[in-house]
PDB file of C-alpha atoms in Angstrom:
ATOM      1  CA  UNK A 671      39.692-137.513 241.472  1.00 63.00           C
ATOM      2  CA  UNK A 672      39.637-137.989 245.407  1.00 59.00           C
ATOM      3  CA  UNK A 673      41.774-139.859 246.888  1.00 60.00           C
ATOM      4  CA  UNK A 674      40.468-143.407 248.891  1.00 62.00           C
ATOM      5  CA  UNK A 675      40.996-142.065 252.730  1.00 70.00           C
ATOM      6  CA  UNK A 676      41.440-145.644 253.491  1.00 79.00           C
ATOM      7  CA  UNK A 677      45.237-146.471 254.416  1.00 86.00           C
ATOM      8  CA  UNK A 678      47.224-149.053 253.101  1.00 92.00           C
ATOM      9  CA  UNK A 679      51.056-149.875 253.568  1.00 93.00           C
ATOM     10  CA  UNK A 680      53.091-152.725 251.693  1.00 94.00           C
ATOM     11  CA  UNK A 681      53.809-154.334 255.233  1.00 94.00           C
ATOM     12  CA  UNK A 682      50.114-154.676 255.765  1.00 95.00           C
ATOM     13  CA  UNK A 683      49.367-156.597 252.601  1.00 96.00           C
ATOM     14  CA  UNK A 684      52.073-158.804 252.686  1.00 94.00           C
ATOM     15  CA  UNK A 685      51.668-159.505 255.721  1.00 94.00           C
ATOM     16  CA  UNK A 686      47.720-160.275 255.072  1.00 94.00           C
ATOM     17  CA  UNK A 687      48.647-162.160 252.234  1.00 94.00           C
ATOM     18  CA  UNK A 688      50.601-164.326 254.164  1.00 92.00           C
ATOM     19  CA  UNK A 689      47.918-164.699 256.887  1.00 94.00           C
ATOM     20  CA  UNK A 690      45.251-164.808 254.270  1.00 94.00           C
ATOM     21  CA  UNK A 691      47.001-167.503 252.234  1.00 92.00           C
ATOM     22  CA  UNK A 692      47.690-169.919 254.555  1.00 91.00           C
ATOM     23  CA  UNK A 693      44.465-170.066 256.122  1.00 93.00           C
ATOM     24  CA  UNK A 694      43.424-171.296 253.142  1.00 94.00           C
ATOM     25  CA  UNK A 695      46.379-172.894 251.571  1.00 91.00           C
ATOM     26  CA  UNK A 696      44.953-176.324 250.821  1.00 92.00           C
ATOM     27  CA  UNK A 697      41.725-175.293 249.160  1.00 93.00           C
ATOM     28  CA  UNK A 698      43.489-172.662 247.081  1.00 92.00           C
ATOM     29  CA  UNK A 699      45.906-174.904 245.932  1.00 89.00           C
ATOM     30  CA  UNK A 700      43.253-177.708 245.294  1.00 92.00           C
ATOM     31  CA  UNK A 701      41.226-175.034 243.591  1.00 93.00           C
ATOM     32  CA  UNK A 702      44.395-174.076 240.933  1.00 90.00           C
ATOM     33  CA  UNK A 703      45.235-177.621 240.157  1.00 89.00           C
ATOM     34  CA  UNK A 704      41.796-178.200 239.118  1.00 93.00           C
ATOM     35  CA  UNK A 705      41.460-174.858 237.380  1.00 93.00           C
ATOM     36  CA  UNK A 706      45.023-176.204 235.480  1.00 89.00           C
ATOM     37  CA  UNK A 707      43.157-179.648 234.561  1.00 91.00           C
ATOM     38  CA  UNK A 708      40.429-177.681 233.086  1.00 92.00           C
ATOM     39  CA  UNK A 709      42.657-175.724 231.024  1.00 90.00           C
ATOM     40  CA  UNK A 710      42.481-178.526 227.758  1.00 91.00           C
ATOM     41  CA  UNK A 711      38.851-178.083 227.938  1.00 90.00           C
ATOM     42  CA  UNK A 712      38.234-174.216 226.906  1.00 88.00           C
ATOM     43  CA  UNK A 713      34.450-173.775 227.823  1.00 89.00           C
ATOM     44  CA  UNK A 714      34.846-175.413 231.362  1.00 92.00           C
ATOM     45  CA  UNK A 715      37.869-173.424 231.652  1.00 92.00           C
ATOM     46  CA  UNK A 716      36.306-170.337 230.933  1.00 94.00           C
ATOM     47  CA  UNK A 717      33.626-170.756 233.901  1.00 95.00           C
ATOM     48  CA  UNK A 718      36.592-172.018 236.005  1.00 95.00           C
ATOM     49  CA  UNK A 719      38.459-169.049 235.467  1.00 95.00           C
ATOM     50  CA  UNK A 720      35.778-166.765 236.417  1.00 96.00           C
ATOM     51  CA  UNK A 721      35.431-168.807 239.179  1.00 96.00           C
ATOM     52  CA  UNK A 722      38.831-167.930 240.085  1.00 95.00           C
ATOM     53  CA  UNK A 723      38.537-164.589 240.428  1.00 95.00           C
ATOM     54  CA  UNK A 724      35.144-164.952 242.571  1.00 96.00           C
ATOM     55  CA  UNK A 725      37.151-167.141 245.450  1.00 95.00           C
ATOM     56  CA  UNK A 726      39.476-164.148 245.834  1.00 94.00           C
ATOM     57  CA  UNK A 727      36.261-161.778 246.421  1.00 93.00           C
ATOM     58  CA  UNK A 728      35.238-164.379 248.568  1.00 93.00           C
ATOM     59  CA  UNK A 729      38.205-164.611 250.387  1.00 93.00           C
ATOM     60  CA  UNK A 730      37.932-160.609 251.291  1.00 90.00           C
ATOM     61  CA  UNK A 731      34.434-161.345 252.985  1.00 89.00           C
ATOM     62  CA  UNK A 732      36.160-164.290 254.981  1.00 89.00           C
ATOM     63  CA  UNK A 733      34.396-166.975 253.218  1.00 91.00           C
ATOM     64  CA  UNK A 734      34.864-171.000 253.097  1.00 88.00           C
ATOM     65  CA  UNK A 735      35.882-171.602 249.575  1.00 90.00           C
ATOM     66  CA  UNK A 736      34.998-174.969 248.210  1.00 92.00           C
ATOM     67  CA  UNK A 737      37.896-175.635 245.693  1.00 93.00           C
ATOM     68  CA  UNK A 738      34.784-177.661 243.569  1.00 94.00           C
ATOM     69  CA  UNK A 739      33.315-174.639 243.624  1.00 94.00           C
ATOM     70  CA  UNK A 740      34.826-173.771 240.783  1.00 95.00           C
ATOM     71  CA  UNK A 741      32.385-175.635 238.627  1.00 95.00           C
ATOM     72  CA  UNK A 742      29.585-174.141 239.269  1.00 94.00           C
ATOM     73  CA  UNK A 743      27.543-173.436 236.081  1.00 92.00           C
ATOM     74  CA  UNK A 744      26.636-169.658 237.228  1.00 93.00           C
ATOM     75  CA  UNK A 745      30.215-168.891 236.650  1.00 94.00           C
ATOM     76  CA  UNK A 746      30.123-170.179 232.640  1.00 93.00           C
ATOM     77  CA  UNK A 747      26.933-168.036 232.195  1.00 92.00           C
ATOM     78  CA  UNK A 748      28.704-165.038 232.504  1.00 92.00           C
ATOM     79  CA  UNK A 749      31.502-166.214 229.985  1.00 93.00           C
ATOM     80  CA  UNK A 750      29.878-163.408 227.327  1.00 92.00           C
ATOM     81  CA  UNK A 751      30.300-160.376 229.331  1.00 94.00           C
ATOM     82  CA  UNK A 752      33.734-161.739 230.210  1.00 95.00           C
ATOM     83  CA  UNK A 753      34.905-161.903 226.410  1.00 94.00           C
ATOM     84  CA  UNK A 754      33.543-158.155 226.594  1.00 95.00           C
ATOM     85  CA  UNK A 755      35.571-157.634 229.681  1.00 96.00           C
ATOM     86  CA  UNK A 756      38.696-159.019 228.571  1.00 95.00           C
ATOM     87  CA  UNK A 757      38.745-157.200 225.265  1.00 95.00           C
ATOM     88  CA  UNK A 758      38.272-153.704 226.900  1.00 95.00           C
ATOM     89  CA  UNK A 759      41.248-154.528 229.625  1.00 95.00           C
ATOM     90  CA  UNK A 760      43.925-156.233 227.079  1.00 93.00           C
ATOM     91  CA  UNK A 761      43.166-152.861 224.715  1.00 93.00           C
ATOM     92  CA  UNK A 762      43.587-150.717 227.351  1.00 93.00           C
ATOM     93  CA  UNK A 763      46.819-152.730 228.268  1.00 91.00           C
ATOM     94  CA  UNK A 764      48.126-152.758 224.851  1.00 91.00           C
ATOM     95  CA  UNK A 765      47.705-149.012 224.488  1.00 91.00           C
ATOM     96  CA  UNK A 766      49.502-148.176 227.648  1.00 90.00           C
ATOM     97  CA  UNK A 767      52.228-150.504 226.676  1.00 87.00           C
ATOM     98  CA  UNK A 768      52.967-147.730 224.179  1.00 86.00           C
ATOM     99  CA  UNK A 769      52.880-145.031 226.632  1.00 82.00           C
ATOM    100  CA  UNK A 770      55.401-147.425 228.770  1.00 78.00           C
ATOM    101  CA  UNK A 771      52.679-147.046 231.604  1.00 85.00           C
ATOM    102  CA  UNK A 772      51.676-150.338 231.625  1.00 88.00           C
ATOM    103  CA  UNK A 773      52.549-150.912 235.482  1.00 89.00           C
ATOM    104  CA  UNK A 774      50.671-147.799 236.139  1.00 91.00           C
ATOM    105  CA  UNK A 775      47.132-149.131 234.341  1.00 93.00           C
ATOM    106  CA  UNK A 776      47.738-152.565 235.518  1.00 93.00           C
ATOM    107  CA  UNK A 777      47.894-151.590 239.140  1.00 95.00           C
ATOM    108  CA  UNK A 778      45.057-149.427 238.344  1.00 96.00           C
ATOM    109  CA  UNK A 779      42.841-152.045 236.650  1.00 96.00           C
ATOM    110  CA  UNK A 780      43.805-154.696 239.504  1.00 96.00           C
ATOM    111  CA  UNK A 781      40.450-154.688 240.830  1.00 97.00           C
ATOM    112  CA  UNK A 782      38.101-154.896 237.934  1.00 97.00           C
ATOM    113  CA  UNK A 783      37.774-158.373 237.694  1.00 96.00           C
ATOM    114  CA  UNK A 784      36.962-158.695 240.812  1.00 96.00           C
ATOM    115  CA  UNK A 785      34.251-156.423 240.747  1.00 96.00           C
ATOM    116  CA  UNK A 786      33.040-157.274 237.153  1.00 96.00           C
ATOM    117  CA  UNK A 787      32.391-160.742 238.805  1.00 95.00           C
ATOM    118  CA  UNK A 788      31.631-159.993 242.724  1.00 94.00           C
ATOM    119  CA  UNK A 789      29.707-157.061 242.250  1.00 93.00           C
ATOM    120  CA  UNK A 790      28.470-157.781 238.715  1.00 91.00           C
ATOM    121  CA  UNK A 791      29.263-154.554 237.183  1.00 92.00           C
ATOM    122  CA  UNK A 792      29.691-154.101 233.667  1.00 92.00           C
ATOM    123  CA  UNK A 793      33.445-154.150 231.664  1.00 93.00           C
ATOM    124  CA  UNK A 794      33.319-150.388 231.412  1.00 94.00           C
ATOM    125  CA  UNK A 795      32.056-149.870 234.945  1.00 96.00           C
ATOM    126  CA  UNK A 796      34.321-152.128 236.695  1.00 96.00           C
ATOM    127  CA  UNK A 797      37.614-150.528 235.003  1.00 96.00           C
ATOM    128  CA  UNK A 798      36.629-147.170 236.048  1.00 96.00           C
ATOM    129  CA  UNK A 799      35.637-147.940 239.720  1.00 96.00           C
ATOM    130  CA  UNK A 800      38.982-150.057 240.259  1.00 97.00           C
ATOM    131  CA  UNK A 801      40.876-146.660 238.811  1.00 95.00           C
ATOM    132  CA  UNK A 802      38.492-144.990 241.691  1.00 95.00           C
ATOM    133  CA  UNK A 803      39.551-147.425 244.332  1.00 96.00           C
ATOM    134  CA  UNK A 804      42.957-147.592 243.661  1.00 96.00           C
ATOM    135  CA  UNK A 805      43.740-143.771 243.246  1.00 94.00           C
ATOM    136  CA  UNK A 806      46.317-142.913 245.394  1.00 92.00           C
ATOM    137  CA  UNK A 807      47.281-146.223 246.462  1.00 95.00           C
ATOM    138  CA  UNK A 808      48.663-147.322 243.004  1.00 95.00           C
ATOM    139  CA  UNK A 809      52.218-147.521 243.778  1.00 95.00           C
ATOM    140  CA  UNK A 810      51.409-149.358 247.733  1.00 96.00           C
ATOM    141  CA  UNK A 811      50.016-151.885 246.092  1.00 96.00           C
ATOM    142  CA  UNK A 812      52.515-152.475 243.262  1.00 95.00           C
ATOM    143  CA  UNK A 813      55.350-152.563 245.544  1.00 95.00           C
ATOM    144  CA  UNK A 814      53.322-155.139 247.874  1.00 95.00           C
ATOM    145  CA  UNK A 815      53.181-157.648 244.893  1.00 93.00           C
ATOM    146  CA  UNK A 816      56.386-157.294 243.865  1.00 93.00           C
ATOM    147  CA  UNK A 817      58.098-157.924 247.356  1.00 92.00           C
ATOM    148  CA  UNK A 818      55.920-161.003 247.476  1.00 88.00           C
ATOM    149  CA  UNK A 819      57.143-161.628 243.388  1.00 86.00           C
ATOM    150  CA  UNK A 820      60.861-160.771 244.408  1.00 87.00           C
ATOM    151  CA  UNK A 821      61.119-163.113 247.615  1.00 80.00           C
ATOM    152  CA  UNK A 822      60.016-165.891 245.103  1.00 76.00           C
ATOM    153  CA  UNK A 823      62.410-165.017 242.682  1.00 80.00           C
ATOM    154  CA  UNK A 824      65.315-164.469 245.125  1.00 77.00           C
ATOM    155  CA  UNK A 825      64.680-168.181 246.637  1.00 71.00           C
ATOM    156  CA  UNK A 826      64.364-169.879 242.812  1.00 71.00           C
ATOM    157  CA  UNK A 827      68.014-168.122 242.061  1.00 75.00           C
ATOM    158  CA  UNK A 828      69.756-169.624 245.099  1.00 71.00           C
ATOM    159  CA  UNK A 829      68.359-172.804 244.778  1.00 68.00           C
ATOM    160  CA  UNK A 830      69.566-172.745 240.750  1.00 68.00           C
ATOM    161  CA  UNK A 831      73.025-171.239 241.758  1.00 71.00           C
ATOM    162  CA  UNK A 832      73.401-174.067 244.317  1.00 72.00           C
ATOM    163  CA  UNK A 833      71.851-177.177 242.856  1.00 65.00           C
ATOM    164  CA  UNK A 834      71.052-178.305 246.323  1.00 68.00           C
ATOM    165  CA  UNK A 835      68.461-180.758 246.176  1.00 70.00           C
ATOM    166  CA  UNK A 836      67.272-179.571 249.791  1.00 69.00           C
ATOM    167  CA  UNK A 837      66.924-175.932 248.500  1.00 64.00           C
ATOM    168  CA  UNK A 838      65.361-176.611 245.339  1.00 67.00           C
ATOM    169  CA  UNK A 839      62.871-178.347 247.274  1.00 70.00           C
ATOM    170  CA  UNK A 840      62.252-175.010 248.971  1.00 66.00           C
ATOM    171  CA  UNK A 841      62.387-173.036 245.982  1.00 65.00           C
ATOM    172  CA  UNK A 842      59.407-175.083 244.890  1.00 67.00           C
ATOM    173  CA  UNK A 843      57.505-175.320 248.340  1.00 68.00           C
ATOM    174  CA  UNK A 844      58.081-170.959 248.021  1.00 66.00           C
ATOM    175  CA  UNK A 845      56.770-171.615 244.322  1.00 70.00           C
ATOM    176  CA  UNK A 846      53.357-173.328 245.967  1.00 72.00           C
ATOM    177  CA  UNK A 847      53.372-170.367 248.193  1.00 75.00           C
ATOM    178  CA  UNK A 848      53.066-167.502 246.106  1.00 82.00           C
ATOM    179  CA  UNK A 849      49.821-168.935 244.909  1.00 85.00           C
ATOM    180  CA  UNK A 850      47.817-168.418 247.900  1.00 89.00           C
ATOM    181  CA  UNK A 851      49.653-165.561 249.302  1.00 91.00           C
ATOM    182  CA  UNK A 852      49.360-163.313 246.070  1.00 91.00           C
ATOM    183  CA  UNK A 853      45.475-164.285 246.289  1.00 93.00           C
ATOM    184  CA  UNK A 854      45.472-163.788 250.026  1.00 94.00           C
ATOM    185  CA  UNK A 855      47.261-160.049 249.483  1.00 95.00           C
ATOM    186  CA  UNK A 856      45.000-159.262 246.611  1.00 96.00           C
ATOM    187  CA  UNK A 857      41.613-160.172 248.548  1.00 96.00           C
ATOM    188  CA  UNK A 858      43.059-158.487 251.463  1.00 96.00           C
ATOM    189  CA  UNK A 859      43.507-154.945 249.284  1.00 96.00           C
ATOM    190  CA  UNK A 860      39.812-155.673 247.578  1.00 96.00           C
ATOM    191  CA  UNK A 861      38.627-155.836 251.459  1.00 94.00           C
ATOM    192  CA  UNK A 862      40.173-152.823 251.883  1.00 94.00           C
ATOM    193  CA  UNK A 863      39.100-150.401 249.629  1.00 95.00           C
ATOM    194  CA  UNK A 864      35.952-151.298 249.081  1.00 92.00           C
ATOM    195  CA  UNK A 865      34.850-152.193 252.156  1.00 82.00           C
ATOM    196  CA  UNK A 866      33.619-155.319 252.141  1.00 63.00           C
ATOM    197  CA  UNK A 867      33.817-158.000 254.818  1.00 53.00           C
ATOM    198  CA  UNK A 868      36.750-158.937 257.121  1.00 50.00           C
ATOM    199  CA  UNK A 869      39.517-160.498 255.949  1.00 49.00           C
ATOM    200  CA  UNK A 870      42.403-158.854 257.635  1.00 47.00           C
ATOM    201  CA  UNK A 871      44.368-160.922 259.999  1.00 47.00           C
TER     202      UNK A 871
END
């Protein structure tokens, strides 16, 4: 398999993420709360959650995301194929949890569901062209999310070691964060590697 010539570096999506994020903090905060309301509610969830995964797509080609958006009925009429999706990426997850290469598939996988629902490809076909895309840059990309993962963490464990009411107050304003930023980082690696729009900062 040939490697993506396009170049990536864990400062670059971080740093993306960040820029990415905040941009559009409010409306991808607004958009999770009401994706959490829907969540006692499973068929209005189910669109929702597609929906999800489409603002992150949309984020890459520097859209406006409406965080009502999310309710859209064109999202729920894809919630077949999605069952079909989901079962082919949770087997494939469950198998490489025996192989301890979970990580590895994960990071691999990271793009399907954003082309199974951007670029409406097929389960199968989405799975295999995020392994394409992400060849080579597999372990840029891991180490991008968890520096964004382990800053949260870091924050959450002084604030509990502490019990400063000031700094757990920051450890939940970092919580709030990491929402937008992992989207904004993930939206600025779909941008990258395949091409589509302008999100980078």
């Amino acid at each position: 398999m040939e490697k993506n010539q396009v170049s990536l570096s864990i400062g670059d999506i971080v740093s993306n993420g960040v820029s990415i994020g905040m941009k559009n903090f409010v409306n991808l905060l607004l958009a999770s709360i009401l994706w959490v309301v829907t969540i006692w509610i499973p068929y209005l969830n189910l669109g929702t959650t597609i929906a999800m995964i489409d603002i992150v797509a949309r984020l890459a080609r520097g859209e406006e995301i409406s965080p009502t958006g999310i309710f859209d009925a064109k999202y729920r009429a894809r919630i077949g194929e999605f069952f079909l999706f989901l079962a082919f990426y949770v087997a494939g997850l469950v198998s490489s949890y025996i192989f301890l290469a979970t990580p590895i598939v994960q990071t691999a996988w990271s793009l399907a569901p954003f082309l199974f629902v951007d670029k409406d490809r097929d389960p199968l076909e989405s799975l295999k062209e995020s392994n394409k895309l992400t060849y080579g840059h597999k372990m840029t990309i891991f180490l991008a999310m968890i520096v964004i993962y382990v800053a949260y963490i870091v924050v959450y464990l002084i604030a509990a070691a502490t019990g400063e009411m000031i700094i757990m107050l920051l450890a939940l304003i970092v919580g709030l964060l990491t929402i937008p930023i992992y989207a904004g980082a993930t939206s600025y690696v779909y941008n990258r590697l395949t091409g589509d729009g302008v999100a980078a900062s």
